[in-house]
């Protein structure tokens, strides 16, 4: 059974995990949400400095929690892209340094592959599926044949779904990241109160667009009455959140089901930060059941950025004989296929 230590520093979470076979021995994540909250989004320079600050501490902690000595690690892995260059280079430099220093293999892992395979973390083997990855940086529909056999069916042509959640939250004066706030507010809101555009729903392809929806919310919000202190009434915010979330989820779900049918796969998988949204999980599950498809979402703790999913992808790749050269550069625009 191989033991892999993986680092994930592609955006604003610093994460280290230790995985032995399929057994997760440690998964440490230091969120930087508080550091970026005042800016309403991730500031690359701030993210990079924080990775440098947190990574060594997390590394020591992960090994301690796992009860694994550094010498017993069989291979070191890190996210090599896509992501912010100044963030990616911290985790990958550490993993490469550890691999070089101990003369052990290094594995560069695509962040998207980490998300894509994460639903299978506790199942036996990877089944052919159509996978929706929805995060703050990506919105992708992928046909998965096996590990390393991927066909991108469609992607967002502008903003990622999570980015739209974050930007709408910012317009409404809610915190960062906006997704969880919008989900919470939407629970008490009326999803039918505001009519918003379902962009590209009838585009006859598997691409998405969330920029038009975001702009529609912006124009709508500008015209709505505010209470004292230029704030919106709480009930109004709840209704905007519910209306926005309904439309965003509807497009994601309809296109995913259409893609799964077209690809004739029996299974739909769901991953990425936005996939911890309960309404998305429940509605996708219902839509899959109606279409006669199985549904496998990532476990909630694996949805937002973490190193366990990177370690898992690395274990699967390692067992198939993949390794990377320590000279392999990070690639902020790394493609999945
Ligand atoms: O996967 P992730 O941690 O980072 C990227 O790879 O981008 O995803 C973060 C994104 C953020 O945009 C955040 O607002 C969104 O996931 N998110 C959610 C929820 N929780 C996190 N969006 C909708 N509903 C949620 N409950
Ligand atoms: Zn991610």
Coordinates of C-alpha atoms and ligand atoms in Angstrom, one line a residue:
X1 CA 0.0 0.0 0.0
X2 CA 1.6 3.3 -1.1
X3 CA 1.6 6.4 1.1
X4 CA 1.3 9.7 -0.7
X5 CA 1.7 13.2 0.7
X6 CA 0.0 15.9 -1.3
X7 CA -0.1 19.6 -1.2
X8 CA -2.8 21.8 -2.7
X9 CA -2.2 25.6 -3.0
X10 CA -3.8 26.5 -6.3
X11 CA -5.9 29.4 -5.0
X12 CA -6.6 30.5 -1.5
X13 CA -6.7 27.4 0.6
X14 CA -3.4 25.9 1.9
X15 CA -3.9 22.1 2.2
X16 CA -1.8 19.0 3.0
X17 CA -3.0 15.4 3.1
X18 CA -1.5 12.0 3.7
X19 CA -3.2 9.0 2.0
X20 CA -2.3 5.4 2.4
X21 CA -4.0 3.4 -0.4
X22 CA -7.6 4.6 0.0
X23 CA -7.2 5.4 3.7
X24 CA -7.0 9.1 4.5
X25 CA -4.6 9.4 7.4
X26 CA -4.6 13.2 7.5
X27 CA -6.2 16.1 5.7
X28 CA -5.3 19.6 6.9
X29 CA -6.8 22.8 5.4
X30 CA -6.0 26.4 6.4
X31 CA -8.6 28.6 4.9
X32 CA -7.6 32.1 4.0
X33 CA -11.2 33.3 3.6
X34 CA -10.8 35.8 6.4
X35 CA -7.7 37.4 4.8
X36 CA -9.6 37.9 1.5
X37 CA -13.0 38.8 2.8
X38 CA -12.3 42.6 3.0
X39 CA -11.6 42.5 -0.8
X40 CA -14.6 40.4 -1.7
X41 CA -12.3 38.1 -3.7
X42 CA -8.9 36.4 -3.7
X43 CA -5.9 38.7 -3.8
X44 CA -3.0 36.7 -5.4
X45 CA -0.2 38.4 -3.5
X46 CA -2.0 37.9 -0.1
X47 CA -2.7 34.2 -1.0
X48 CA 0.9 33.5 -1.9
X49 CA 2.3 35.0 1.3
X50 CA -0.2 33.0 3.4
X51 CA 0.7 29.7 1.6
X52 CA 4.3 30.3 2.5
X53 CA 3.3 31.1 6.1
X54 CA 1.0 28.1 6.6
X55 CA 2.4 25.3 4.4
X56 CA 5.4 24.2 6.7
X57 CA 3.2 24.2 9.8
X58 CA 0.4 22.2 8.0
X59 CA 3.0 19.8 6.6
X60 CA 4.3 19.0 10.1
X61 CA 0.8 18.7 11.5
X62 CA -0.4 16.4 8.7
X63 CA 2.5 14.0 9.3
X64 CA 1.9 14.1 13.0
X65 CA -1.9 13.4 12.7
X66 CA -1.2 10.6 10.2
X67 CA 1.5 9.1 12.4
X68 CA 3.7 8.8 9.4
X69 CA 7.5 9.7 9.3
X70 CA 8.6 11.7 6.3
X71 CA 10.9 8.8 5.3
X72 CA 7.9 6.5 5.0
X73 CA 6.2 8.6 2.4
X74 CA 6.4 6.8 -1.0
X75 CA 5.7 9.8 -3.3
X76 CA 5.1 13.5 -3.1
X77 CA 2.3 15.2 -5.1
X78 CA 1.1 18.7 -5.6
X79 CA -1.4 20.6 -7.7
X80 CA 0.5 22.0 -10.8
X81 CA -2.4 23.9 -12.3
X82 CA -4.7 25.4 -13.2
X83 CA -4.7 28.2 -10.7
X84 CA -2.8 31.3 -9.6
X85 CA 0.8 31.1 -10.6
X86 CA 2.1 32.6 -7.4
X87 CA 0.0 30.2 -5.3
X88 CA 0.7 27.0 -7.3
X89 CA 4.5 27.5 -7.1
X90 CA 4.5 27.3 -3.3
X91 CA 2.9 23.9 -3.0
X92 CA 4.7 22.4 -6.0
X93 CA 8.1 23.7 -4.9
X94 CA 7.6 22.1 -1.5
X95 CA 6.6 18.8 -3.0
X96 CA 9.4 18.8 -5.5
X97 CA 11.9 19.7 -2.8
X98 CA 10.7 16.9 -0.6
X99 CA 10.8 14.4 -3.6
X100 CA 14.3 15.6 -4.6
X101 CA 15.7 15.5 -1.0
X102 CA 14.4 12.0 -0.3
X103 CA 14.9 10.6 -3.8
X104 CA 11.2 9.7 -4.1
X105 CA 8.9 10.2 -7.0
X106 CA 7.0 13.4 -7.7
X107 CA 3.5 13.6 -9.2
X108 CA 2.1 16.8 -10.7
X109 CA -1.7 16.7 -10.4
X110 CA -4.2 18.7 -12.3
X111 CA -6.5 20.4 -9.9
X112 CA -9.5 19.7 -12.1
X113 CA -8.7 16.0 -12.1
X114 CA -8.6 16.2 -8.3
X115 CA -12.2 17.5 -8.3
X116 CA -13.3 15.2 -11.0
X117 CA -12.2 12.0 -9.3
X118 CA -13.2 13.1 -5.7
X119 CA -16.7 11.6 -5.9
X120 CA -15.1 8.1 -6.1
X121 CA -13.0 8.6 -3.0
X122 CA -14.8 6.0 -1.0
X123 CA -16.1 3.7 -3.8
X124 CA -14.4 0.7 -5.4
X125 CA -13.4 1.9 -8.8
X126 CA -13.9 4.6 -11.4
X127 CA -17.0 4.0 -13.5
X128 CA -17.6 5.8 -16.8
X129 CA -19.6 8.9 -16.1
X130 CA -20.5 12.5 -17.0
X131 CA -19.1 14.8 -14.4
X132 CA -20.0 18.3 -13.5
X133 CA -17.2 20.3 -11.9
X134 CA -18.5 23.5 -10.4
X135 CA -16.2 25.7 -8.4
X136 CA -15.1 29.3 -7.9
X137 CA -12.7 29.1 -10.8
X138 CA -14.3 26.5 -13.1
X139 CA -17.5 25.2 -14.6
X140 CA -16.9 22.1 -16.7
X141 CA -18.9 19.1 -18.1
X142 CA -16.6 16.2 -18.7
X143 CA -17.1 12.7 -20.1
X144 CA -15.0 10.4 -17.9
X145 CA -14.0 7.0 -19.4
X146 CA -11.3 6.0 -16.8
X147 CA -8.5 7.7 -14.9
X148 CA -6.7 9.9 -17.5
X149 CA -9.4 9.4 -20.1
X150 CA -11.3 12.6 -20.2
X151 CA -13.3 14.5 -22.9
X152 CA -14.4 18.0 -22.1
X153 CA -17.9 18.4 -23.3
X154 CA -18.4 22.0 -22.4
X155 CA -17.4 24.8 -20.0
X156 CA -18.3 28.3 -19.1
X157 CA -17.6 30.8 -21.7
X158 CA -17.2 33.6 -19.1
X159 CA -17.7 33.5 -15.3
X160 CA -17.5 30.2 -13.3
X161 CA -20.7 29.3 -11.4
X162 CA -19.0 29.9 -8.0
X163 CA -17.7 33.2 -9.2
X164 CA -21.3 34.3 -10.0
X165 CA -22.4 33.2 -6.5
X166 CA -19.5 35.3 -5.1
X167 CA -20.2 38.4 -7.2
X168 CA -24.0 38.4 -6.5
X169 CA -23.2 38.0 -2.8
X170 CA -20.9 41.0 -3.0
X171 CA -23.6 43.1 -4.7
X172 CA -25.9 42.3 -1.9
X173 CA -23.4 43.1 0.8
X174 CA -23.1 39.5 1.9
X175 CA -19.7 38.0 3.0
X176 CA -17.0 36.1 1.0
X177 CA -17.1 33.4 -0.2
X178 CA -20.7 34.1 -1.3
X179 CA -21.9 30.6 -2.1
X180 CA -22.7 29.4 1.4
X181 CA -24.3 32.8 2.2
X182 CA -26.5 32.8 -0.9
X183 CA -27.5 29.2 -0.1
X184 CA -28.5 30.1 3.5
X185 CA -30.5 33.2 2.4
X186 CA -32.1 31.3 -0.5
X187 CA -33.7 28.8 2.0
X188 CA -36.0 31.5 3.3
X189 CA -36.6 33.3 0.0
X190 CA -39.1 33.1 -2.8
X191 CA -37.4 31.7 -5.9
X192 CA -40.3 32.8 -8.2
X193 CA -40.2 36.5 -7.1
X194 CA -37.7 37.7 -9.7
X195 CA -37.5 36.5 -13.3
X196 CA -33.8 36.1 -14.3
X197 CA -32.3 34.9 -17.6
X198 CA -31.4 31.2 -18.1
X199 CA -28.3 31.9 -20.2
X200 CA -27.5 29.4 -22.9
X201 CA -30.2 26.9 -21.8
X202 CA -31.2 26.4 -25.4
X203 CA -27.8 26.8 -27.0
X204 CA -27.7 23.1 -28.1
X205 CA -24.2 22.6 -26.6
X206 CA -22.8 21.9 -23.2
X207 CA -21.4 25.4 -22.6
X208 CA -22.5 27.7 -19.8
X209 CA -22.6 31.4 -19.3
X210 CA -23.1 33.1 -15.9
X211 CA -22.0 36.6 -16.8
X212 CA -25.4 37.6 -18.2
X213 CA -27.2 36.3 -15.1
X214 CA -24.8 38.3 -12.9
X215 CA -25.3 41.4 -14.9
X216 CA -29.1 40.9 -14.9
X217 CA -29.0 40.7 -11.1
X218 CA -26.8 43.9 -11.0
X219 CA -29.4 45.9 -13.1
X220 CA -32.3 44.5 -11.1
X221 CA -30.6 45.3 -7.7
X222 CA -29.9 48.9 -8.9
X223 CA -33.6 49.6 -9.3
X224 CA -34.8 48.0 -6.1
X225 CA -35.8 50.1 -3.1
X226 CA -33.4 50.3 -0.2
X227 CA -34.1 50.8 3.4
X228 CA -32.3 53.2 5.7
X229 CA -28.5 53.1 5.4
X230 CA -28.8 52.1 1.7
X231 CA -29.4 48.5 2.7
X232 CA -31.9 46.1 1.3
X233 CA -34.7 44.6 3.4
X234 CA -33.7 41.1 4.6
X235 CA -36.7 39.5 2.9
X236 CA -35.7 41.2 -0.4
X237 CA -32.2 39.7 -0.1
X238 CA -33.6 36.3 0.6
X239 CA -35.8 36.5 -2.5
X240 CA -33.0 37.7 -4.8
X241 CA -30.7 34.9 -3.5
X242 CA -33.5 32.3 -4.0
X243 CA -34.3 33.6 -7.5
X244 CA -30.7 33.7 -8.6
X245 CA -29.9 30.2 -7.2
X246 CA -32.9 28.7 -8.9
X247 CA -31.9 29.9 -12.3
X248 CA -28.2 29.1 -11.9
X249 CA -28.9 25.5 -10.7
X250 CA -31.5 24.9 -13.4
X251 CA -29.1 25.5 -16.2
X252 CA -26.3 23.4 -14.5
X253 CA -28.7 20.5 -14.0
X254 CA -30.5 20.5 -17.3
X255 CA -27.2 20.5 -19.3
X256 CA -25.7 17.8 -17.1
X257 CA -28.6 15.4 -17.7
X258 CA -28.7 16.2 -21.4
X259 CA -24.9 15.4 -21.6
X260 CA -25.3 12.1 -19.7
X261 CA -28.1 11.0 -22.0
X262 CA -26.1 12.0 -25.1
X263 CA -23.0 10.1 -23.9
X264 CA -25.1 7.1 -22.9
X265 CA -23.3 6.8 -19.5
X266 CA -25.2 5.4 -16.5
X267 CA -23.7 7.7 -13.9
X268 CA -23.5 11.5 -13.2
X269 CA -20.9 12.7 -10.7
X270 CA -20.7 16.2 -9.1
X271 CA -17.7 18.0 -7.5
X272 CA -16.2 21.3 -6.7
X273 CA -16.9 24.0 -4.2
X274 CA -20.4 24.8 -5.5
X275 CA -21.3 21.2 -5.2
X276 CA -21.6 21.4 -1.4
X277 CA -24.8 23.4 -2.1
X278 CA -27.6 21.3 -0.7
X279 CA -30.2 22.5 -3.2
X280 CA -27.9 21.6 -6.1
X281 CA -27.2 18.1 -4.7
X282 CA -30.9 17.4 -4.0
X283 CA -32.2 18.8 -7.3
X284 CA -29.5 16.9 -9.3
X285 CA -30.3 13.7 -7.4
X286 CA -34.0 14.1 -8.3
X287 CA -33.2 14.9 -12.0
X288 CA -30.9 11.9 -12.2
X289 CA -33.6 9.6 -10.7
X290 CA -36.2 10.9 -13.2
X291 CA -33.7 10.2 -16.0
X292 CA -32.8 6.7 -14.8
X293 CA -29.3 7.8 -14.0
X294 CA -27.2 7.0 -10.9
X295 CA -25.8 10.0 -9.1
X296 CA -22.6 10.2 -7.1
X297 CA -21.7 13.6 -5.6
X298 CA -18.3 14.2 -3.8
X299 CA -18.6 14.0 0.0
X300 CA -19.3 17.5 1.3
X301 CA -15.8 17.7 3.0
X302 CA -14.2 17.0 -0.3
X303 CA -16.1 19.7 -2.3
X304 CA -14.1 22.8 -1.5
X305 CA -10.4 22.9 -2.2
X306 CA -8.5 20.3 -0.2
X307 CA -5.4 18.1 -0.6
X308 CA -7.2 14.8 0.0
X309 CA -8.6 14.9 -3.5
X310 CA -5.1 15.7 -4.9
X311 CA -3.6 12.8 -2.9
X312 CA -6.4 10.5 -4.2
X313 CA -5.8 11.5 -7.9
X314 CA -2.0 11.0 -7.2
X315 CA -2.6 7.5 -5.7
X316 CA -4.7 6.4 -8.7
X317 CA -2.1 7.9 -11.2
X318 CA 0.8 6.4 -9.3
X319 CA -0.8 2.9 -9.3
X320 CA -1.0 3.2 -13.1
X321 CA 2.7 4.0 -13.4
X322 CA 2.4 7.8 -13.9
X323 CA 5.2 10.0 -12.4
X324 CA 6.3 13.6 -13.2
X325 CA 9.8 15.1 -13.6
X326 CA 10.8 17.5 -10.9
X327 CA 11.6 19.9 -13.7
X328 CA 7.9 20.0 -14.7
X329 CA 6.7 23.6 -14.4
X330 CA 3.4 24.7 -12.9
X331 CA 0.9 25.8 -15.5
X332 CA -1.7 28.4 -14.4
X333 CA -3.8 27.5 -17.6
X334 CA -3.4 23.7 -17.4
X335 CA -6.1 21.9 -19.4
X336 CA -7.8 18.7 -18.3
X337 CA -7.8 17.2 -21.8
Ligands
LIG1 O1 -13.6 24.3 -5.3 P1 -13.4 25.6 -4.6 O2 -13.0 25.6 -3.1 O3 -12.3 26.5 -5.3 C1 -12.0 26.5 -6.7 O4 -11.4 25.6 -7.2 O5 -12.5 27.5 -7.3 O6 -14.7 26.5 -4.8 C2 -15.0 27.7 -4.2 C3 -16.3 28.2 -4.7 C4 -16.6 29.6 -4.2 O7 -17.0 30.4 -5.3 C5 -17.8 29.5 -3.2 O8 -18.6 30.6 -3.2 C6 -18.4 28.3 -3.8 O9 -17.4 27.4 -4.2 N1 -19.3 27.6 -2.8 C7 -20.6 27.5 -2.9 C8 -21.1 26.9 -1.7 N2 -20.0 26.6 -0.9 C9 -18.9 27.1 -1.6 N3 -21.5 27.9 -3.9 C10 -22.8 27.6 -3.7 N4 -23.3 27.1 -2.6 C11 -22.5 26.7 -1.6 N5 -23.0 26.1 -0.5
LIG2 ZN1 -11.1 23.8 -6.8

